[in-house]
CSV table of C-alpha atoms and ligand atoms in Angstrom, one decimal:
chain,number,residue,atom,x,y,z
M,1,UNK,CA,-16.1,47.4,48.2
M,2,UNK,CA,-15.3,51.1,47.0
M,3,UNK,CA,-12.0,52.7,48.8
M,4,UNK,CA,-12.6,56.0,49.8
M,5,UNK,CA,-11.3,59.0,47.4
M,6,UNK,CA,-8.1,60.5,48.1
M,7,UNK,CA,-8.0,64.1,49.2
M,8,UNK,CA,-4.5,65.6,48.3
M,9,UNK,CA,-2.8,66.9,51.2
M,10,UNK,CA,0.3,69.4,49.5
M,11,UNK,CA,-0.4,70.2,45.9
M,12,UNK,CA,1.3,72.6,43.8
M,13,UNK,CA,-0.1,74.2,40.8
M,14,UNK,CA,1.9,75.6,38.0
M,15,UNK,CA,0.6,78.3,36.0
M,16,UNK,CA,-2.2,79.5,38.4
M,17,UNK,CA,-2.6,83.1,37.5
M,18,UNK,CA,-5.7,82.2,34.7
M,19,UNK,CA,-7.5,79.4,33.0
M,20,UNK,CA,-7.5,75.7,34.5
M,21,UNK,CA,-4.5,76.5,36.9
M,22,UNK,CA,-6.6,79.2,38.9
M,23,UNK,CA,-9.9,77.0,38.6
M,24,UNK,CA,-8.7,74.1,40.1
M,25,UNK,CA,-6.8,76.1,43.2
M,26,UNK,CA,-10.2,77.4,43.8
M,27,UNK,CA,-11.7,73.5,43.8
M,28,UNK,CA,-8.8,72.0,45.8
M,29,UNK,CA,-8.6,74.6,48.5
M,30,UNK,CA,-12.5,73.7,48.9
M,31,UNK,CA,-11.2,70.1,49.8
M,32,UNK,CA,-8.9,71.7,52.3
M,33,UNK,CA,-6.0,70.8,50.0
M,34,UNK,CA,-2.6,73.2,50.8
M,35,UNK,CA,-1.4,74.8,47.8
M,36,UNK,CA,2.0,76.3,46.5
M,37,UNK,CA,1.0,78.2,43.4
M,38,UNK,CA,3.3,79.3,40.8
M,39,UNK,CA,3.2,82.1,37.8
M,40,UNK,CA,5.1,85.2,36.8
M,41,UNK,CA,2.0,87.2,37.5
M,42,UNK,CA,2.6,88.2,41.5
M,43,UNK,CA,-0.4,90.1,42.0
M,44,UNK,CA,-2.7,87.5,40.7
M,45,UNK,CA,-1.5,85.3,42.7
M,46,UNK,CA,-2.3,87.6,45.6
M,47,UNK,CA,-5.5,87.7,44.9
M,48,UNK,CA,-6.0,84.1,44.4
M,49,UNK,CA,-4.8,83.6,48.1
M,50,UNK,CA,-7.3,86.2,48.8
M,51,UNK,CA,-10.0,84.4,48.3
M,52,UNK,CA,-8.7,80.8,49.6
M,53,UNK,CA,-9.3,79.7,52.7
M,54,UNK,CA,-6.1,77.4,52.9
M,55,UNK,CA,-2.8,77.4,53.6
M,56,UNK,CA,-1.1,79.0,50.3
M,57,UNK,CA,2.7,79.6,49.5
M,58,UNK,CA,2.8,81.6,46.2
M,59,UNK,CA,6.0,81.5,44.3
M,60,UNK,CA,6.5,84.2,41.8
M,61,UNK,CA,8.5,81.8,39.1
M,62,UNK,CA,9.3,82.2,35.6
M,63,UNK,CA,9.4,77.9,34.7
M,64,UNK,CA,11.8,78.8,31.5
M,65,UNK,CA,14.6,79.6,34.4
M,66,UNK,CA,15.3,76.3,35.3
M,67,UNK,CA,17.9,77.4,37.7
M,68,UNK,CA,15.2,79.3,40.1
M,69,UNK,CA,12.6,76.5,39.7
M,70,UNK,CA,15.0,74.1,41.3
M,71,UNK,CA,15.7,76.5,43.9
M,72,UNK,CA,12.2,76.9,44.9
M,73,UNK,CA,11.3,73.7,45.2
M,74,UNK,CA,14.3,72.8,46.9
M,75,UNK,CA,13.5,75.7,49.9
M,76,UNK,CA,10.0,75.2,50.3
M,77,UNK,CA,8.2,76.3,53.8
M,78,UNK,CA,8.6,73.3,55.9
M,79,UNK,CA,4.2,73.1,56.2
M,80,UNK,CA,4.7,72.6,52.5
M,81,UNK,CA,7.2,70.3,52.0
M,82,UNK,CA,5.4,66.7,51.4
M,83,UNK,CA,3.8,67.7,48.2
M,84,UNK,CA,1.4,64.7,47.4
M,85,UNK,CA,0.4,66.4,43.9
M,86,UNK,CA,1.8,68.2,40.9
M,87,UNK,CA,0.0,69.4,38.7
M,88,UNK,CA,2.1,70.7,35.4
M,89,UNK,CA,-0.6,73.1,33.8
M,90,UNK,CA,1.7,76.5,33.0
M,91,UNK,CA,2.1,76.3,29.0
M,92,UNK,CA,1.6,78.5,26.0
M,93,UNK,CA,1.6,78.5,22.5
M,94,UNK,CA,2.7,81.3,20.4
M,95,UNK,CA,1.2,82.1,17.1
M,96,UNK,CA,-0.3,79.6,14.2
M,97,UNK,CA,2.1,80.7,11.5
M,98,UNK,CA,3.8,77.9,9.4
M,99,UNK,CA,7.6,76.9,10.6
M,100,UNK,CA,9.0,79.0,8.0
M,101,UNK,CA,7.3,81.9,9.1
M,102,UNK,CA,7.7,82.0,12.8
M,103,UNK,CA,10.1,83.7,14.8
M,104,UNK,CA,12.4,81.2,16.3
M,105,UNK,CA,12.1,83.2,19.8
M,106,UNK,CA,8.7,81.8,19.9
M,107,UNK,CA,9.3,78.4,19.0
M,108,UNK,CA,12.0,78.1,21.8
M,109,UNK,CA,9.9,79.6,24.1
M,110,UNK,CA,7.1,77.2,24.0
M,111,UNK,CA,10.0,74.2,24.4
M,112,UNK,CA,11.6,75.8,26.9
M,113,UNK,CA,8.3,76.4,28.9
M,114,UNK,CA,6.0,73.3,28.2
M,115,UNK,CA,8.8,71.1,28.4
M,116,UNK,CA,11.5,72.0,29.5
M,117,UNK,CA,10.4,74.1,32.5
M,118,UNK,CA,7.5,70.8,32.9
M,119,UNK,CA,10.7,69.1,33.3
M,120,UNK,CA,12.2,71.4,35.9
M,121,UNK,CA,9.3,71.1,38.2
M,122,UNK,CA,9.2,66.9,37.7
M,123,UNK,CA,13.1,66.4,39.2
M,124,UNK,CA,12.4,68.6,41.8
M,125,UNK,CA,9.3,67.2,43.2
M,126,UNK,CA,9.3,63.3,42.2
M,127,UNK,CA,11.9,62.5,44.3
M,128,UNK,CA,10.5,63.1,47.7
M,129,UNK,CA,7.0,61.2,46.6
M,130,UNK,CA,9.2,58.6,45.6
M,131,UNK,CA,10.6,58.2,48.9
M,132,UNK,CA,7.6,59.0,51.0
M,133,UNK,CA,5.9,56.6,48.6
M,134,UNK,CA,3.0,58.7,48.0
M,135,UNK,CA,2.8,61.5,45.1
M,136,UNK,CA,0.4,62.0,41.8
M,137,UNK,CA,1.6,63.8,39.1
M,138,UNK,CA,-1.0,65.4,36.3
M,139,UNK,CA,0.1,66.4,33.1
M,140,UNK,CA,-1.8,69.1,31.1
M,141,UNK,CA,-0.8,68.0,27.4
M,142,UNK,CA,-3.6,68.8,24.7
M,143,UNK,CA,-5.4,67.0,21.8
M,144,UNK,CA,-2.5,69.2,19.9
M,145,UNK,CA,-0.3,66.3,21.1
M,146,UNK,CA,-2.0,63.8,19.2
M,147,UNK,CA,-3.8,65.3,16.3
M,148,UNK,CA,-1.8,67.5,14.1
M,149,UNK,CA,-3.0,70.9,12.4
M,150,UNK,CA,-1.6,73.8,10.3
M,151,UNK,CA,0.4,76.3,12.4
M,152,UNK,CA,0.2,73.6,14.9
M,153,UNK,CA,4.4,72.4,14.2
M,154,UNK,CA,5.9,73.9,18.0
M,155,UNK,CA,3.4,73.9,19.7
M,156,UNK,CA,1.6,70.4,18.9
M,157,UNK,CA,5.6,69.1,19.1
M,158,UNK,CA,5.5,70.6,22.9
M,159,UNK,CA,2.6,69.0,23.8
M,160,UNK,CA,3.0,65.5,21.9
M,161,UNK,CA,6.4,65.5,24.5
M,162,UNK,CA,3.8,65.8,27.3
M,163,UNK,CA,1.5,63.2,26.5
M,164,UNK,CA,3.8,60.8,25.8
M,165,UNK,CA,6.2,61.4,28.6
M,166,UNK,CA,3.2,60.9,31.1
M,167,UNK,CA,3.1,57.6,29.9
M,168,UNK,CA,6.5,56.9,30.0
M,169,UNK,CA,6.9,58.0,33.6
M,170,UNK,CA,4.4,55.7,35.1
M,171,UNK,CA,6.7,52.8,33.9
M,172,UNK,CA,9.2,54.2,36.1
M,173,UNK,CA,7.5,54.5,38.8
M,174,UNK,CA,5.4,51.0,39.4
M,175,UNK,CA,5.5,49.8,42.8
M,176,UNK,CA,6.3,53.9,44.0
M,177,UNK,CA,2.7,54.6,44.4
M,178,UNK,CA,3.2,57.8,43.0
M,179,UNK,CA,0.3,58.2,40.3
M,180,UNK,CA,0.9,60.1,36.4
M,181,UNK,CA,-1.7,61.6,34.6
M,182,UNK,CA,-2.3,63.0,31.5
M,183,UNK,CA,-5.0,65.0,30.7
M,184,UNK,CA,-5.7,66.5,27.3
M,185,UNK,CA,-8.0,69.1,26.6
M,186,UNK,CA,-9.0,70.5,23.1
M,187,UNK,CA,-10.0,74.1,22.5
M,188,UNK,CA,-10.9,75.1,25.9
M,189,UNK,CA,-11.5,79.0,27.0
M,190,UNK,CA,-9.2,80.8,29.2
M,191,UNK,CA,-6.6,83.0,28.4
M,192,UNK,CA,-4.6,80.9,26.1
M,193,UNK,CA,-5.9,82.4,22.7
M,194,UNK,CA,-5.3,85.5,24.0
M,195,UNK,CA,-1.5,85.0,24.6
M,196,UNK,CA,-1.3,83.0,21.3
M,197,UNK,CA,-2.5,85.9,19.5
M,198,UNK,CA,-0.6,88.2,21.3
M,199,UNK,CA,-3.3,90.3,23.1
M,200,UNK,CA,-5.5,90.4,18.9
M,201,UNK,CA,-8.8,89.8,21.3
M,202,UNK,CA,-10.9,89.6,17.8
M,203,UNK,CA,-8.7,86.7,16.4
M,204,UNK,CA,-8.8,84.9,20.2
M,205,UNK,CA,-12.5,85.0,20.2
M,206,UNK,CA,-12.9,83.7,16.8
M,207,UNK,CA,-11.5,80.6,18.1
M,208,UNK,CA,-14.4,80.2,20.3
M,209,UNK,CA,-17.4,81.7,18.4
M,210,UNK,CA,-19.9,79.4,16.3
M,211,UNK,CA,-19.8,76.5,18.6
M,212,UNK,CA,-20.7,75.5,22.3
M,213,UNK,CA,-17.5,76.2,23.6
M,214,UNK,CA,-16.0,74.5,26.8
M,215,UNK,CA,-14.5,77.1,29.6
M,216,UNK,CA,-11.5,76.1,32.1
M,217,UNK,CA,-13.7,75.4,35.4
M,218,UNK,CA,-14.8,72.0,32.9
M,219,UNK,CA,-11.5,71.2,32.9
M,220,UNK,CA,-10.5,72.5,36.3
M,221,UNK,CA,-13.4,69.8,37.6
M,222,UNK,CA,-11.9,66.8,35.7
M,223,UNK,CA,-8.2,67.8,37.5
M,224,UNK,CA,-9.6,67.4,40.5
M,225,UNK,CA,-11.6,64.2,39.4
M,226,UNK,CA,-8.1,62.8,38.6
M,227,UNK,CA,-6.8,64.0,41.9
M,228,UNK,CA,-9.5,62.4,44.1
M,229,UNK,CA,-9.9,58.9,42.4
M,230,UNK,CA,-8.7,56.4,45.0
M,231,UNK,CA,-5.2,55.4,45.6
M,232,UNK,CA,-5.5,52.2,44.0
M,233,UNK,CA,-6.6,53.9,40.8
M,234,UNK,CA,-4.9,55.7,38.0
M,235,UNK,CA,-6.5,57.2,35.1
M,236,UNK,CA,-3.5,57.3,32.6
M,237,UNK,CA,-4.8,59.7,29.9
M,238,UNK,CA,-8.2,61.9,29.4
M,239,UNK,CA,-9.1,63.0,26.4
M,240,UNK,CA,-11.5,65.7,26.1
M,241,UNK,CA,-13.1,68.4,23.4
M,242,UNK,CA,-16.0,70.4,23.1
M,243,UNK,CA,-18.9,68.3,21.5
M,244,UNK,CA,-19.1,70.2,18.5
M,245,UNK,CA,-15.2,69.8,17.9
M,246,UNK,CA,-13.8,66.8,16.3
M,247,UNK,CA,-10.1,65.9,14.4
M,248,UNK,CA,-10.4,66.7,11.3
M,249,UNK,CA,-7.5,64.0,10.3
M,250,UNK,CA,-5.1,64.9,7.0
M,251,UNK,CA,-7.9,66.7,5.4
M,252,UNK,CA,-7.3,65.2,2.5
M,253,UNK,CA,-10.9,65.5,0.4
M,254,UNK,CA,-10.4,69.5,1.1
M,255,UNK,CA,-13.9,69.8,2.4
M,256,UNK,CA,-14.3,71.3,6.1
M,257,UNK,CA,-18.0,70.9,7.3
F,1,NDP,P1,-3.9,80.4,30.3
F,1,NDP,O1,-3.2,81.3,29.3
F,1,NDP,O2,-5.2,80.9,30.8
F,1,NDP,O3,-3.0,80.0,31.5
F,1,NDP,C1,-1.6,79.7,31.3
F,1,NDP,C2,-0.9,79.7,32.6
F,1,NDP,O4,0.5,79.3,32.4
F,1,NDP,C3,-0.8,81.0,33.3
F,1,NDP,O5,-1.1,80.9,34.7
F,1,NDP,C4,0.6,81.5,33.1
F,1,NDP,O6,1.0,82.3,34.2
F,1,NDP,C5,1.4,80.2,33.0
F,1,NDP,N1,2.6,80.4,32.3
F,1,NDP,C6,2.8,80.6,31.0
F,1,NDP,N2,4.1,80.7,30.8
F,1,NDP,C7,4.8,80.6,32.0
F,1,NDP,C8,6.1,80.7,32.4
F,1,NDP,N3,7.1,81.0,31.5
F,1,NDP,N4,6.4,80.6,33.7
F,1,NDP,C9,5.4,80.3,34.6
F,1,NDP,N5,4.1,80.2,34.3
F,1,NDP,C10,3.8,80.4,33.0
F,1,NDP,O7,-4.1,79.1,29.5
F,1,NDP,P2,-4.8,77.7,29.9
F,1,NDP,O8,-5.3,77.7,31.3
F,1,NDP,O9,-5.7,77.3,28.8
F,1,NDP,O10,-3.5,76.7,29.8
F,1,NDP,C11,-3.1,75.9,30.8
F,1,NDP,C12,-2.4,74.7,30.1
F,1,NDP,O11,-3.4,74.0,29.4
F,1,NDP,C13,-1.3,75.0,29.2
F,1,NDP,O12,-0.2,74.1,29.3
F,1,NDP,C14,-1.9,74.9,27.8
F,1,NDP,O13,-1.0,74.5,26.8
F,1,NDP,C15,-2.9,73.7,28.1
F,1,NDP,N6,-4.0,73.5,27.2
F,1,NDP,C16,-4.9,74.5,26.9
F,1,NDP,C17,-6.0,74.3,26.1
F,1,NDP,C18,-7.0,75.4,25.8
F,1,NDP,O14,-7.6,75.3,24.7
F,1,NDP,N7,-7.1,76.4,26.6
F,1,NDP,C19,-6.2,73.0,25.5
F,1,NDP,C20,-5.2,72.0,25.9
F,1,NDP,C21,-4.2,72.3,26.7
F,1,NDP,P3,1.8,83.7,34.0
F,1,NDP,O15,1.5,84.3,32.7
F,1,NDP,O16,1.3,84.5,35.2
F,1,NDP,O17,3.3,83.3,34.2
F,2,8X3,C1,-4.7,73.8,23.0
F,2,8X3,C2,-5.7,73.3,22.0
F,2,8X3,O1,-6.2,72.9,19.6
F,2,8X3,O2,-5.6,75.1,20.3
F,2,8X3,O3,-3.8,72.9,23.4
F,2,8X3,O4,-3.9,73.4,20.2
F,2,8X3,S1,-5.3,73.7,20.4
């Protein structure tokens, strides 16, 4: 017998100004899903609720001021209060440059907003699916998490925290029916180059040229994939890169084909 799929009833997005945060609003407002979207950009956000049929509560947040995320959370509209998904997808990276070169502001800046604010958003939510015993939480770590490259050292360090701390969390909550998961792109299209590279479009694109390149609705359909697999079910961790992308391990005989 196959158990129906589970439609989420309250999710909230983080980061749903651009790339797979915005996508998958789009999908789960198609499945009548309610949605309290988050982002520093206000008037994206607008426009996003513009175009969604839904019930939407938009919450201008900067995630690295913990303080206001836990404030938020903990004031929400009372239509939106039994959030039955989270999905932690706000994150950056800033810059490739080796340790020694970077600018510490950037390095804290990724820690404080792919893990700690991931963090923030976690302990303010969990608790109420904990004790309405219903609740799914996805994770948007990144193949950076696992496979190391040059430049990587933050940023990969951010998102190793997110994958394994996905897995960690579903050993606390067995018997909660609350549901983690992590899913972990590669290099994916959106915005995200841009920001790395601090608005150099040319050195964004190159990161996408030369290959068929994957865009963020891909991903934005395997969130909601996650999101609608029956109760009974969770899909832990997803891997998943662009065909013509592949680790390229320790490198170690020098030759990149
Ligand atoms: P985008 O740059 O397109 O989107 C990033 C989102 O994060 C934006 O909505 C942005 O909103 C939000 N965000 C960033 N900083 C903050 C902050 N301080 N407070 C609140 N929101 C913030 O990139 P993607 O869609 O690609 O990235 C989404 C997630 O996926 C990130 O965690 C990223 O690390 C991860 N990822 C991306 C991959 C890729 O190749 N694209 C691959 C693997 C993982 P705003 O600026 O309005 O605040
Ligand atoms: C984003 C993918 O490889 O640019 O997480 O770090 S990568």
């Amino acid at each position: 017998m196959t158990l129906p799929l589970y439609t989420p009833s309250v999710a909230v997005i983080t980061g749903a100004t651009s790339g797979f945060g915005r996508e998958t609003a789009l999908r789960l407002a198609k499945l009548g899903t309610k949605l309290i979207l988050t982002g520093r950009r206000t008037e994206r956000l607008q426009d996003l609720q513009n175009q969604i049929d839904t019930p939407v509560h938009i919450l201008t947040q900067d995630l690295c001021d913990t303080a206001q995320v836990a404030s938020d959370f903990a004031n929400l509209p009372d239509a939106f209060q039994d959030v039955d998904l989270v999905i932690n997808n706000a994150g950056l990276a800033l810059g490739v440059n080796a340790l020694q070169d970077k600018d510490v502001a950037d390095s804290l800046t990724m820690v404080d907003t792919n893990i700690k604010g991931l963090l923030a958003v976690t302990h303010a939510l969990l608790p109420g699916m904990v004790a309405r015993k219903k609740g799914h939480i996805i994770n948007v770590g990144s193949t950076a998490g696992t496979f190391s490259y040059t430049g990587g050292n933050t940023y990969c360090g951010t998102k190793a925290f997110v994958n394994h701390f996905s897995g960690t969390l579903r050993a606390d909550l067995k018997g909660k029916n609350v549901r983690v998961s992590c899913i972990e792109p590669g290099n994916i299209e959106t915005e995200f180059s841009d920001v790395r590279f601090k608005g150099d479009k040319d050195k964004a694109d190159t990161v996408y040229a030369g290959y068929r390149k994957m865009v963020g609705s891909e991903i934005a359909d395997m969130i909601v994939w996650l999101a609608t697999q029956p109760e009974h079910i969770n899909v832990t961790h997803l891997e998943v890169m662009p065909t013509d992308q592949a680790p390229n391990g320790l490198n170690c005989t020098g030759i990149d084909t």
